[in-house]
Amino acid sequence: MFDYTFQWKQALARLPKMLDGAVVTMEVAVLSMLLGIALAILLTLFRQSGSRPLKAIATTWVEIARNTPALFQIYMAHFGIASFGIHFSPFTSLLIGITFNNAGYLAENFRGALKAIPDTQTRAGRSLGMTPVQSFRYIVMPQMLRISFLPMTNQMVWAILMTSLGVTVGMNMDLYGVTQDLNALTFRTFELFAIAGVIFYVITKIITLGARLIAMRLFRY
Amino acid sequence: MIEIQNVRKSFGDLEVLKGIDLNVNKGEVVTVIGGSGSGKSTLLTCINGLEPINAGKILVDGTEVHAKSTDLNKLRQKIGIVFQQWNAFPHLTVLENVTLAPRKVLGMDKAKAEAIAEKQLKHVGLGDKLKTYPTRLSGGQQQRMAIARALAMSPDYMLFDEVTSALDPQLVGEVLETLQMLAEEGMTMILVTHEMSFARDVSDRVAFFHQGVMAEIGVPEQLFGDPQHVETQKFLASVR
């Protein structure tokens, strides 16, 4: 009934390859976060703006990002867009999909954070002769980013985990993709995925702990 | 010189300023007193263009504040305003709070902005708090920081909107002393305040606002000693 023999040695021999994959996973996650934060700020400004088309764009983006599976978003970025003759590499598609998801969730976090910053902060900036853009850039945005720092950490963890969905669009350079390929070669399914699981766990733990250290510095005030 | 000519201002159906006329000369200290809802704070936010007006005109050194062609960001550089809630920027140190606008608005380099900020902070008695974050300061200290922040832009005019109203009683004195010092240095100021004895000491003229109208204006001795308008008399009797 239970005749599976563990062969950890065989699996562990593949660890260097998997760690290379982990580096790609981190790359995708970090890039998708940086782009996601930039886009989320833009979406937040769109939502704050008086323009109805801009508001509509931002709202649609956030609604789709938060209410459809991340898998759908990555799939659309690859095969959906390909229907129109635009072909991205699996890496790019995965990056676009996760970035889209990040931006949507972060924009929602930023909106919440903005509510915690009194309007009088902007007013004080404007009174000192600052333009609306300067008031946002130097007074509101830094506070907004600090307030949403912990939700951003969560999103970063999600970004790491979402990279595993890349296999559906043929991504095989990241941790999950590499593991999948190794599994096809060796059939050490349990061992390989268990190791991958541990690597994912360690990466996300390092991120949350690192974030806590950074937070201690950021939240001095 | 600040010229306020027949200014009217409404919030929805509520008219809070019903035709205000007032000129404030260079070097003059004018205090505005009156009950809450009399429109006195609104007037200040109209002067620096934070609030639009419905009728009339406000001229600052001949520039019409609410004209479409007026660059309000530029105009505000010469009108400092300090609010009841001091609005410290919590993510910046005291020094950074004060240097932010000189650097970003006036394009000053860091060293020069810091020199000016240090001077202004020393001036208001916060010379030893430069690296502190505002949340570590008392209300009175934060309010003095807000005053230094406005002064760092070297404004020609200062507007003070009930700057002591949100402070604990024992902290009011230190802020009033700062205002007194500015008045003695010849700063042109319009103060909205509930501190009657302070208004009497520091002002060249005192204006009494009642329900959106400037009911009476005069030198402090006259306005406090021999008020002409029946509402002024009632108001002064109530606050004494």
GROMACS .gro file of C-alpha atoms in nm:
model
  461
    1MET     CA    1   0.000   0.000   0.000
    2PHE     CA    2   0.280   0.239   0.089
    3ASP     CA    3   0.573   0.135  -0.124
    4TYR     CA    4   0.728   0.471  -0.211
    5THR     CA    5   1.095   0.479  -0.117
    6PHE     CA    6   1.231   0.821  -0.038
    7GLN     CA    7   1.547   0.906  -0.228
    8TRP     CA    8   1.646   1.241  -0.084
    9LYS     CA    9   2.001   1.220  -0.210
   10GLN     CA   10   1.888   1.216  -0.570
   11ALA     CA   11   1.660   1.507  -0.510
   12LEU     CA   12   1.912   1.707  -0.309
   13ALA     CA   13   2.163   1.668  -0.589
   14ARG     CA   14   1.931   1.898  -0.786
   15LEU     CA   15   1.930   2.164  -0.517
   16PRO     CA   16   2.174   2.399  -0.698
   17LYS     CA   17   1.945   2.404  -1.002
   18MET     CA   18   1.648   2.474  -0.781
   19LEU     CA   19   1.830   2.757  -0.607
   20ASP     CA   20   1.906   2.908  -0.947
   21GLY     CA   21   1.533   2.888  -1.008
   22ALA     CA   22   1.470   3.056  -0.674
   23VAL     CA   23   1.682   3.350  -0.789
   24VAL     CA   24   1.461   3.389  -1.098
   25THR     CA   25   1.154   3.367  -0.874
   26MET     CA   26   1.292   3.650  -0.663
   27GLU     CA   27   1.372   3.853  -0.972
   28VAL     CA   28   1.017   3.824  -1.102
   29ALA     CA   29   0.871   3.903  -0.762
   30VAL     CA   30   1.092   4.206  -0.697
   31LEU     CA   31   1.042   4.348  -1.046
   32SER     CA   32   0.666   4.293  -1.026
   33MET     CA   33   0.660   4.472  -0.690
   34LEU     CA   34   0.859   4.773  -0.808
   35LEU     CA   35   0.647   4.806  -1.121
   36GLY     CA   36   0.334   4.727  -0.919
   37ILE     CA   37   0.404   5.003  -0.666
   38ALA     CA   38   0.471   5.258  -0.941
   39LEU     CA   39   0.150   5.159  -1.123
   40ALA     CA   40  -0.049   5.154  -0.799
   41ILE     CA   41   0.060   5.512  -0.727
   42LEU     CA   42  -0.052   5.606  -1.076
   43LEU     CA   43  -0.386   5.429  -1.026
   44THR     CA   44  -0.428   5.605  -0.691
   45LEU     CA   45  -0.371   5.942  -0.860
   46PHE     CA   46  -0.618   5.844  -1.134
   47ARG     CA   47  -0.878   5.765  -0.869
   48GLN     CA   48  -0.812   6.093  -0.689
   49SER     CA   49  -0.833   6.291  -1.010
   50GLY     CA   50  -1.149   6.462  -1.124
   51SER     CA   51  -1.134   6.292  -1.463
   52ARG     CA   52  -1.404   6.028  -1.519
   53PRO     CA   53  -1.216   5.830  -1.787
   54LEU     CA   54  -0.909   5.806  -1.561
   55LYS     CA   55  -1.122   5.701  -1.266
   56ALA     CA   56  -1.292   5.440  -1.483
   57ILE     CA   57  -0.958   5.296  -1.595
   58ALA     CA   58  -0.833   5.272  -1.238
   59THR     CA   59  -1.155   5.122  -1.102
   60THR     CA   60  -1.174   4.862  -1.380
   61TRP     CA   61  -0.812   4.764  -1.321
   62VAL     CA   62  -0.857   4.725  -0.946
   63GLU     CA   63  -1.186   4.536  -0.987
   64ILE     CA   64  -1.039   4.283  -1.231
   65ALA     CA   65  -0.716   4.241  -1.034
   66ARG     CA   66  -0.895   4.172  -0.709
   67ASN     CA   67  -1.191   3.969  -0.831
   68THR     CA   68  -1.044   3.725  -1.081
   69PRO     CA   69  -0.790   3.445  -1.020
   70ALA     CA   70  -0.426   3.542  -1.053
   71LEU     CA   71  -0.399   3.242  -1.284
   72PHE     CA   72  -0.654   3.403  -1.517
   73GLN     CA   73  -0.454   3.728  -1.518
   74ILE     CA   74  -0.129   3.551  -1.608
   75TYR     CA   75  -0.304   3.334  -1.865
   76MET     CA   76  -0.458   3.639  -2.032
   77ALA     CA   77  -0.121   3.814  -2.037
   78HIS     CA   78   0.022   3.522  -2.231
   79PHE     CA   79  -0.241   3.339  -2.437
   80GLY     CA   80  -0.514   3.605  -2.423
   81ILE     CA   81  -0.299   3.880  -2.567
   82ALA     CA   82  -0.139   3.633  -2.809
   83SER     CA   83  -0.477   3.611  -2.981
   84PHE     CA   84  -0.413   3.963  -3.104
   85GLY     CA   85  -0.079   3.866  -3.246
   86ILE     CA   86   0.127   3.999  -2.954
   87HIS     CA   87   0.355   3.731  -2.818
   88PHE     CA   88   0.541   3.764  -2.489
   89SER     CA   89   0.794   3.522  -2.350
   90PRO     CA   90   0.673   3.319  -2.050
   91PHE     CA   91   0.895   3.535  -1.826
   92THR     CA   92   0.739   3.858  -1.955
   93SER     CA   93   0.386   3.720  -1.938
   94LEU     CA   94   0.435   3.607  -1.582
   95LEU     CA   95   0.583   3.943  -1.491
   96ILE     CA   96   0.292   4.129  -1.655
   97GLY     CA   97   0.034   3.908  -1.485
   98ILE     CA   98   0.178   3.945  -1.136
   99THR     CA   99   0.245   4.316  -1.184
  100PHE     CA  100  -0.118   4.365  -1.287
  101ASN     CA  101  -0.232   4.180  -0.976
  102ASN     CA  102   0.009   4.367  -0.746
  103ALA     CA  103  -0.092   4.707  -0.881
  104GLY     CA  104  -0.461   4.633  -0.825
  105TYR     CA  105  -0.421   4.517  -0.467
  106LEU     CA  106  -0.169   4.788  -0.377
  107ALA     CA  107  -0.389   5.062  -0.524
  108GLU     CA  108  -0.662   4.947  -0.288
  109ASN     CA  109  -0.418   4.953   0.005
  110PHE     CA  110  -0.303   5.301  -0.090
  111ARG     CA  111  -0.661   5.422  -0.101
  112GLY     CA  112  -0.710   5.303   0.254
  113ALA     CA  113  -0.384   5.466   0.361
  114LEU     CA  114  -0.483   5.798   0.204
  115LYS     CA  115  -0.796   5.801   0.418
  116ALA     CA  116  -0.573   5.794   0.725
  117ILE     CA  117  -0.388   6.109   0.616
  118PRO     CA  118  -0.584   6.424   0.701
  119ASP     CA  119  -0.661   6.666   0.417
  120THR     CA  120  -0.501   6.935   0.629
  121GLN     CA  121  -0.159   6.787   0.543
  122THR     CA  122  -0.209   6.879   0.180
  123ARG     CA  123  -0.354   7.211   0.286
  124ALA     CA  124  -0.044   7.285   0.491
  125GLY     CA  125   0.174   7.202   0.191
  126ARG     CA  126  -0.032   7.420  -0.043
  127SER     CA  127  -0.014   7.705   0.210
  128LEU     CA  128   0.364   7.690   0.185
  129GLY     CA  129   0.340   7.751  -0.189
  130MET     CA  130   0.369   7.390  -0.301
  131THR     CA  131   0.189   7.274  -0.612
  132PRO     CA  132  -0.060   6.986  -0.576
  133VAL     CA  133   0.200   6.754  -0.725
  134GLN     CA  134   0.468   6.867  -0.478
  135SER     CA  135   0.231   6.828  -0.184
  136PHE     CA  136   0.152   6.475  -0.293
  137ARG     CA  137   0.511   6.385  -0.371
  138TYR     CA  138   0.675   6.517  -0.055
  139ILE     CA  139   0.402   6.514   0.208
  140VAL     CA  140   0.125   6.266   0.127
  141MET     CA  141   0.306   5.991  -0.063
  142PRO     CA  142   0.579   5.918   0.193
  143GLN     CA  143   0.315   5.884   0.464
  144MET     CA  144   0.097   5.671   0.237
  145LEU     CA  145   0.384   5.432   0.163
  146ARG     CA  146   0.468   5.402   0.531
  147ILE     CA  147   0.109   5.332   0.631
  148SER     CA  148   0.077   5.063   0.364
  149PHE     CA  149   0.416   4.913   0.435
  150LEU     CA  150   0.289   4.596   0.602
  151PRO     CA  151   0.019   4.527   0.340
  152MET     CA  152   0.296   4.578   0.083
  153THR     CA  153   0.499   4.308   0.256
  154ASN     CA  154   0.201   4.072   0.228
  155GLN     CA  155   0.174   4.150  -0.140
  156MET     CA  156   0.543   4.079  -0.184
  157VAL     CA  157   0.491   3.735  -0.029
  158TRP     CA  158   0.197   3.680  -0.263
  159ALA     CA  159   0.412   3.784  -0.557
  160ILE     CA  160   0.670   3.518  -0.464
  161LEU     CA  161   0.401   3.252  -0.436
  162MET     CA  162   0.223   3.363  -0.755
  163THR     CA  163   0.536   3.293  -0.960
  164SER     CA  164   0.445   2.924  -0.927
  165LEU     CA  165   0.155   2.992  -1.164
  166GLY     CA  166   0.410   3.062  -1.439
  167VAL     CA  167   0.423   2.691  -1.528
  168THR     CA  168   0.082   2.731  -1.695
  169VAL     CA  169   0.232   2.964  -1.954
  170GLY     CA  170   0.545   2.757  -2.005
  171MET     CA  171   0.771   2.932  -1.756
  172ASN     CA  172   1.047   2.688  -1.662
  173MET     CA  173   1.326   2.907  -1.524
  174ASP     CA  174   1.174   2.990  -1.187
  175LEU     CA  175   1.176   2.771  -0.878
  176TYR     CA  176   0.844   2.602  -0.954
  177GLY     CA  177   0.917   2.559  -1.324
  178VAL     CA  178   1.260   2.411  -1.255
  179THR     CA  179   1.110   2.173  -1.000
  180GLN     CA  180   0.844   2.064  -1.245
  181ASP     CA  181   1.104   1.989  -1.512
  182LEU     CA  182   1.324   1.798  -1.268
  183ASN     CA  183   1.023   1.597  -1.163
  184ALA     CA  184   0.955   1.501  -1.524
  185LEU     CA  185   1.314   1.377  -1.548
  186THR     CA  186   1.346   1.194  -1.216
  187PHE     CA  187   0.995   1.127  -1.084
  188ARG     CA  188   1.117   1.214  -0.732
  189THR     CA  189   0.792   1.406  -0.696
  190PHE     CA  190   0.753   1.421  -0.319
  191GLU     CA  191   1.117   1.499  -0.246
  192LEU     CA  192   1.156   1.765  -0.513
  193PHE     CA  193   0.836   1.951  -0.433
  194ALA     CA  194   0.902   1.923  -0.060
  195ILE     CA  195   1.238   2.092  -0.115
  196ALA     CA  196   1.072   2.355  -0.333
  197GLY     CA  197   0.817   2.411  -0.057
  198VAL     CA  198   1.091   2.463   0.198
  199ILE     CA  199   1.270   2.710  -0.030
  200PHE     CA  200   0.947   2.907  -0.083
  201TYR     CA  201   0.894   2.909   0.293
  202VAL     CA  202   1.244   3.029   0.367
  203ILE     CA  203   1.225   3.307   0.106
  204THR     CA  204   0.894   3.441   0.235
  205LYS     CA  205   1.012   3.419   0.596
  206ILE     CA  206   1.324   3.617   0.512
  207ILE     CA  207   1.109   3.878   0.342
  208THR     CA  208   0.869   3.916   0.635
  209LEU     CA  209   1.151   3.931   0.889
  210GLY     CA  210   1.348   4.174   0.674
  211ALA     CA  211   1.039   4.388   0.636
  212ARG     CA  212   0.994   4.397   1.010
  213LEU     CA  213   1.349   4.525   1.050
  214ILE     CA  214   1.296   4.790   0.785
  215ALA     CA  215   0.966   4.885   0.950
  216MET     CA  216   1.145   4.948   1.279
  217ARG     CA  217   1.360   5.202   1.100
  218LEU     CA  218   1.076   5.354   0.901
  219PHE     CA  219   0.832   5.394   1.187
  220ARG     CA  220   1.061   5.591   1.410
  221TYR     CA  221   0.814   5.876   1.425
  222MET     CA  222  -0.075   9.581   0.182
  223ILE     CA  223  -0.376   9.352   0.200
  224GLU     CA  224  -0.698   9.500   0.063
  225ILE     CA  225  -1.023   9.317   0.123
  226GLN     CA  226  -1.308   9.466  -0.076
  227ASN     CA  227  -1.670   9.367  -0.024
  228VAL     CA  228  -1.585   8.998  -0.001
  229ARG     CA  229  -1.867   8.748   0.006
  230LYS     CA  230  -1.826   8.378   0.061
  231SER     CA  231  -2.080   8.099   0.088
  232PHE     CA  232  -2.059   7.732   0.172
  233GLY     CA  233  -2.363   7.595  -0.008
  234ASP     CA  234  -2.662   7.797   0.112
  235LEU     CA  235  -2.479   7.932   0.411
  236GLU     CA  236  -2.325   8.274   0.357
  237VAL     CA  237  -2.034   8.301   0.600
  238LEU     CA  238  -1.888   8.632   0.479
  239LYS     CA  239  -2.142   8.898   0.393
  240GLY     CA  240  -1.941   9.176   0.236
  241ILE     CA  241  -1.619   9.230   0.428
  242ASP     CA  242  -1.408   9.545   0.376
  243LEU     CA  243  -1.072   9.566   0.547
  244ASN     CA  244  -0.729   9.706   0.463
  245VAL     CA  245  -0.420   9.590   0.645
  246ASN     CA  246  -0.111   9.803   0.601
  247LYS     CA  247   0.250   9.692   0.599
  248GLY     CA  248   0.374   9.643   0.954
  249GLU     CA  249   0.028   9.645   1.101
  250VAL     CA  250  -0.110   9.384   1.340
  251VAL     CA  251  -0.484   9.333   1.305
  252THR     CA  252  -0.669   9.095   1.530
  253VAL     CA  253  -1.005   8.948   1.444
  254ILE     CA  254  -1.230   8.839   1.727
  255GLY     CA  255  -1.585   8.707   1.734
  256GLY     CA  256  -1.797   8.405   1.814
  257SER     CA  257  -1.756   8.075   1.636
  258GLY     CA  258  -1.919   8.071   1.294
  259SER     CA  259  -1.868   8.444   1.255
  260GLY     CA  260  -1.654   8.387   0.943
  261LYS     CA  261  -1.321   8.502   1.083
  262SER     CA  262  -1.123   8.185   1.001
  263THR     CA  263  -1.278   8.164   0.657
  264LEU     CA  264  -1.151   8.511   0.583
  265LEU     CA  265  -0.792   8.401   0.641
  266THR     CA  266  -0.818   8.102   0.409
  267CYS     CA  267  -0.968   8.333   0.145
  268ILE     CA  268  -0.675   8.573   0.174
  269ASN     CA  269  -0.421   8.312   0.066
  270GLY     CA  270  -0.656   8.162  -0.190
  271LEU     CA  271  -0.714   7.830  -0.019
  272GLU     CA  272  -1.084   7.909  -0.047
  273PRO     CA  273  -1.252   8.069  -0.347
  274ILE     CA  274  -1.480   8.366  -0.290
  275ASN     CA  275  -1.822   8.438  -0.439
  276ALA     CA  276  -1.799   8.814  -0.477
  277GLY     CA  277  -1.566   9.105  -0.410
  278LYS     CA  278  -1.190   9.119  -0.433
  279ILE     CA  279  -0.884   9.054  -0.224
  280LEU     CA  280  -0.561   9.226  -0.328
  281VAL     CA  281  -0.222   9.144  -0.183
  282ASP     CA  282   0.037   9.403  -0.284
  283GLY     CA  283  -0.192   9.487  -0.572
  284THR     CA  284  -0.225   9.128  -0.696
  285GLU     CA  285  -0.581   9.004  -0.707
  286VAL     CA  286  -0.578   8.671  -0.519
  287HIS     CA  287  -0.874   8.511  -0.694
  288ALA     CA  288  -0.799   8.633  -1.046
  289LYS     CA  289  -0.754   8.344  -1.290
  290SER     CA  290  -0.418   8.481  -1.402
  291THR     CA  291  -0.273   8.484  -1.049
  292ASP     CA  292  -0.013   8.220  -0.970
  293LEU     CA  293  -0.136   8.119  -0.626
  294ASN     CA  294   0.169   7.905  -0.553
  295LYS     CA  295   0.385   8.210  -0.606
  296LEU     CA  296   0.154   8.440  -0.410
  297ARG     CA  297   0.143   8.201  -0.113
  298GLN     CA  298   0.519   8.228  -0.081
  299LYS     CA  299   0.471   8.573   0.063
  300ILE     CA  300   0.170   8.489   0.280
  301GLY     CA  301   0.247   8.252   0.564
  302ILE     CA  302  -0.043   8.089   0.741
  303VAL     CA  303  -0.054   7.889   1.061
  304PHE     CA  304  -0.363   7.693   1.156
  305GLN     CA  305  -0.529   7.590   1.478
  306GLN     CA  306  -0.416   7.235   1.402
  307TRP     CA  307  -0.046   7.281   1.336
  308ASN     CA  308  -0.028   7.005   1.071
  309ALA     CA  309   0.327   6.897   1.138
  310PHE     CA  310   0.453   6.660   0.870
  311PRO     CA  311   0.495   6.350   1.088
  312HIS     CA  312   0.739   6.168   0.859
  313LEU     CA  313   0.994   6.450   0.868
  314THR     CA  314   1.215   6.576   1.149
  315VAL     CA  315   1.160   6.924   1.286
  316LEU     CA  316   1.444   7.054   1.070
  317GLU     CA  317   1.312   6.878   0.759
  318ASN     CA  318   0.963   7.012   0.824
  319VAL     CA  319   1.104   7.362   0.802
  320THR     CA  320   1.345   7.307   0.512
  321LEU     CA  321   1.098   7.125   0.286
  322ALA     CA  322   0.926   7.426   0.132
  323PRO     CA  323   1.238   7.645   0.093
  324ARG     CA  324   1.409   7.356  -0.087
  325LYS     CA  325   1.126   7.235  -0.306
  326VAL     CA  326   0.938   7.559  -0.366
  327LEU     CA  327   1.221   7.815  -0.366
  328GLY     CA  328   1.479   7.569  -0.499
  329MET     CA  329   1.723   7.653  -0.222
  330ASP     CA  330   2.018   7.418  -0.172
  331LYS     CA  331   2.017   7.201   0.139
  332ALA     CA  332   2.285   7.386   0.333
  333LYS     CA  333   2.127   7.726   0.283
  334ALA     CA  334   1.777   7.598   0.367
  335GLU     CA  335   1.910   7.435   0.682
  336ALA     CA  336   2.086   7.752   0.789
  337ILE     CA  337   1.763   7.947   0.752
  338ALA     CA  338   1.558   7.676   0.921
  339GLU     CA  339   1.798   7.657   1.215
  340LYS     CA  340   1.781   8.031   1.257
  341GLN     CA  341   1.402   8.031   1.253
  342LEU     CA  342   1.378   7.733   1.487
  343LYS     CA  343   1.616   7.898   1.732
  344HIS     CA  344   1.406   8.210   1.700
  345VAL     CA  345   1.096   8.023   1.821
  346GLY     CA  346   1.293   7.839   2.090
  347LEU     CA  347   1.333   7.499   1.923
  348GLY     CA  348   1.706   7.515   1.851
  349ASP     CA  349   1.765   7.192   2.043
  350LYS     CA  350   1.491   6.992   1.867
  351LEU     CA  351   1.622   6.990   1.511
  352LYS     CA  352   1.656   6.613   1.475
  353THR     CA  353   1.342   6.529   1.671
  354TYR     CA  354   1.025   6.401   1.506
  355PRO     CA  355   0.723   6.624   1.564
  356THR     CA  356   0.522   6.351   1.741
  357ARG     CA  357   0.777   6.373   2.022
  358LEU     CA  358   0.698   6.740   2.073
  359SER     CA  359   0.425   6.899   2.282
  360GLY     CA  360   0.141   7.080   2.108
  361GLY     CA  361   0.297   7.415   2.188
  362GLN     CA  362   0.632   7.309   2.044
  363GLN     CA  363   0.465   7.173   1.730
  364GLN     CA  364   0.277   7.497   1.689
  365ARG     CA  365   0.599   7.696   1.722
  366MET     CA  366   0.755   7.465   1.466
  367ALA     CA  367   0.466   7.542   1.231
  368ILE     CA  368   0.535   7.912   1.282
  369ALA     CA  369   0.905   7.862   1.203
  370ARG     CA  370   0.806   7.660   0.896
  371ALA     CA  371   0.599   7.948   0.766
  372LEU     CA  372   0.867   8.205   0.854
  373ALA     CA  373   1.137   8.009   0.669
  374MET     CA  374   0.969   8.115   0.344
  375SER     CA  375   1.040   8.479   0.444
  376PRO     CA  376   0.678   8.583   0.399
  377ASP     CA  377   0.573   8.946   0.395
  378TYR     CA  378   0.249   8.864   0.572
  379MET     CA  379   0.155   8.613   0.838
  380LEU     CA  380  -0.195   8.487   0.904
  381PHE     CA  381  -0.268   8.309   1.231
  382ASP     CA  382  -0.588   8.114   1.262
  383GLU     CA  383  -0.669   8.049   1.630
  384VAL     CA  384  -0.322   7.910   1.678
  385THR     CA  385  -0.364   7.861   2.051
  386SER     CA  386  -0.717   7.716   2.053
  387ALA     CA  387  -0.614   7.352   2.035
  388LEU     CA  388  -0.342   7.384   2.298
  389ASP     CA  389  -0.347   7.285   2.662
  390PRO     CA  390  -0.380   7.601   2.873
  391GLN     CA  391  -0.025   7.582   3.010
  392LEU     CA  392   0.116   7.579   2.653
  393VAL     CA  393  -0.071   7.883   2.528
  394GLY     CA  394   0.176   8.129   2.679
  395GLU     CA  395   0.483   8.010   2.486
  396VAL     CA  396   0.302   8.043   2.152
  397LEU     CA  397   0.164   8.386   2.236
  398GLU     CA  398   0.514   8.499   2.330
  399THR     CA  399   0.633   8.392   1.987
  400LEU     CA  400   0.355   8.592   1.822
  401GLN     CA  401   0.431   8.892   2.039
  402MET     CA  402   0.796   8.874   1.934
  403LEU     CA  403   0.698   8.871   1.566
  404ALA     CA  404   0.469   9.165   1.615
  405GLU     CA  405   0.747   9.361   1.780
  406GLU     CA  406   0.977   9.279   1.489
  407GLY     CA  407   0.732   9.452   1.260
  408MET     CA  408   0.576   9.154   1.084
  409THR     CA  409   0.245   9.232   0.917
  410MET     CA  410  -0.005   8.998   1.074
  411ILE     CA  411  -0.370   8.913   1.081
  412LEU     CA  412  -0.460   8.708   1.384
  413VAL     CA  413  -0.782   8.531   1.458
  414THR     CA  414  -0.786   8.464   1.829
  415HIS     CA  415  -0.993   8.407   2.139
  416GLU     CA  416  -0.721   8.543   2.366
  417MET     CA  417  -0.868   8.881   2.446
  418SER     CA  418  -0.597   9.020   2.669
  419PHE     CA  419  -0.338   8.918   2.414
  420ALA     CA  420  -0.537   9.085   2.136
  421ARG     CA  421  -0.548   9.400   2.342
  422ASP     CA  422  -0.170   9.399   2.399
  423VAL     CA  423  -0.042   9.310   2.059
  424SER     CA  424  -0.284   9.464   1.809
  425ASP     CA  425  -0.279   9.793   1.625
  426ARG     CA  426  -0.645   9.739   1.543
  427VAL     CA  427  -0.906   9.487   1.651
  428ALA     CA  428  -1.199   9.382   1.434
  429PHE     CA  429  -1.511   9.222   1.574
  430PHE     CA  430  -1.693   8.980   1.342
  431HIS     CA  431  -2.054   8.886   1.395
  432GLN     CA  432  -2.246   8.649   1.166
  433GLY     CA  433  -2.034   8.716   0.862
  434VAL     CA  434  -2.022   9.091   0.905
  435MET     CA  435  -1.743   9.306   1.045
  436ALA     CA  436  -1.956   9.474   1.306
  437GLU     CA  437  -1.686   9.698   1.445
  438ILE     CA  438  -1.318   9.780   1.408
  439GLY     CA  439  -1.096  10.009   1.609
  440VAL     CA  440  -0.784  10.048   1.817
  441PRO     CA  441  -0.780   9.804   2.109
  442GLU     CA  442  -0.838  10.071   2.374
  443GLN     CA  443  -1.155  10.181   2.198
  444LEU     CA  444  -1.290   9.841   2.099
  445PHE     CA  445  -1.233   9.681   2.435
  446GLY     CA  446  -1.284   9.992   2.645
  447ASP     CA  447  -1.574  10.156   2.470
  448PRO     CA  448  -1.739   9.916   2.222
  449GLN     CA  449  -1.997  10.089   2.006
  450HIS     CA  450  -2.187   9.798   1.858
  451VAL     CA  451  -2.436   9.618   2.078
  452GLU     CA  452  -2.310   9.276   1.958
  453THR     CA  453  -1.953   9.371   2.048
  454GLN     CA  454  -2.068   9.465   2.395
  455LYS     CA  455  -2.256   9.136   2.433
  456PHE     CA  456  -1.959   8.935   2.303
  457LEU     CA  457  -1.706   9.105   2.528
  458ALA     CA  458  -1.936   9.067   2.829
  459SER     CA  459  -1.967   8.695   2.754
  460VAL     CA  460  -1.593   8.626   2.728
  461ARG     CA  461  -1.490   8.826   3.030
   0.00000   0.00000   0.00000
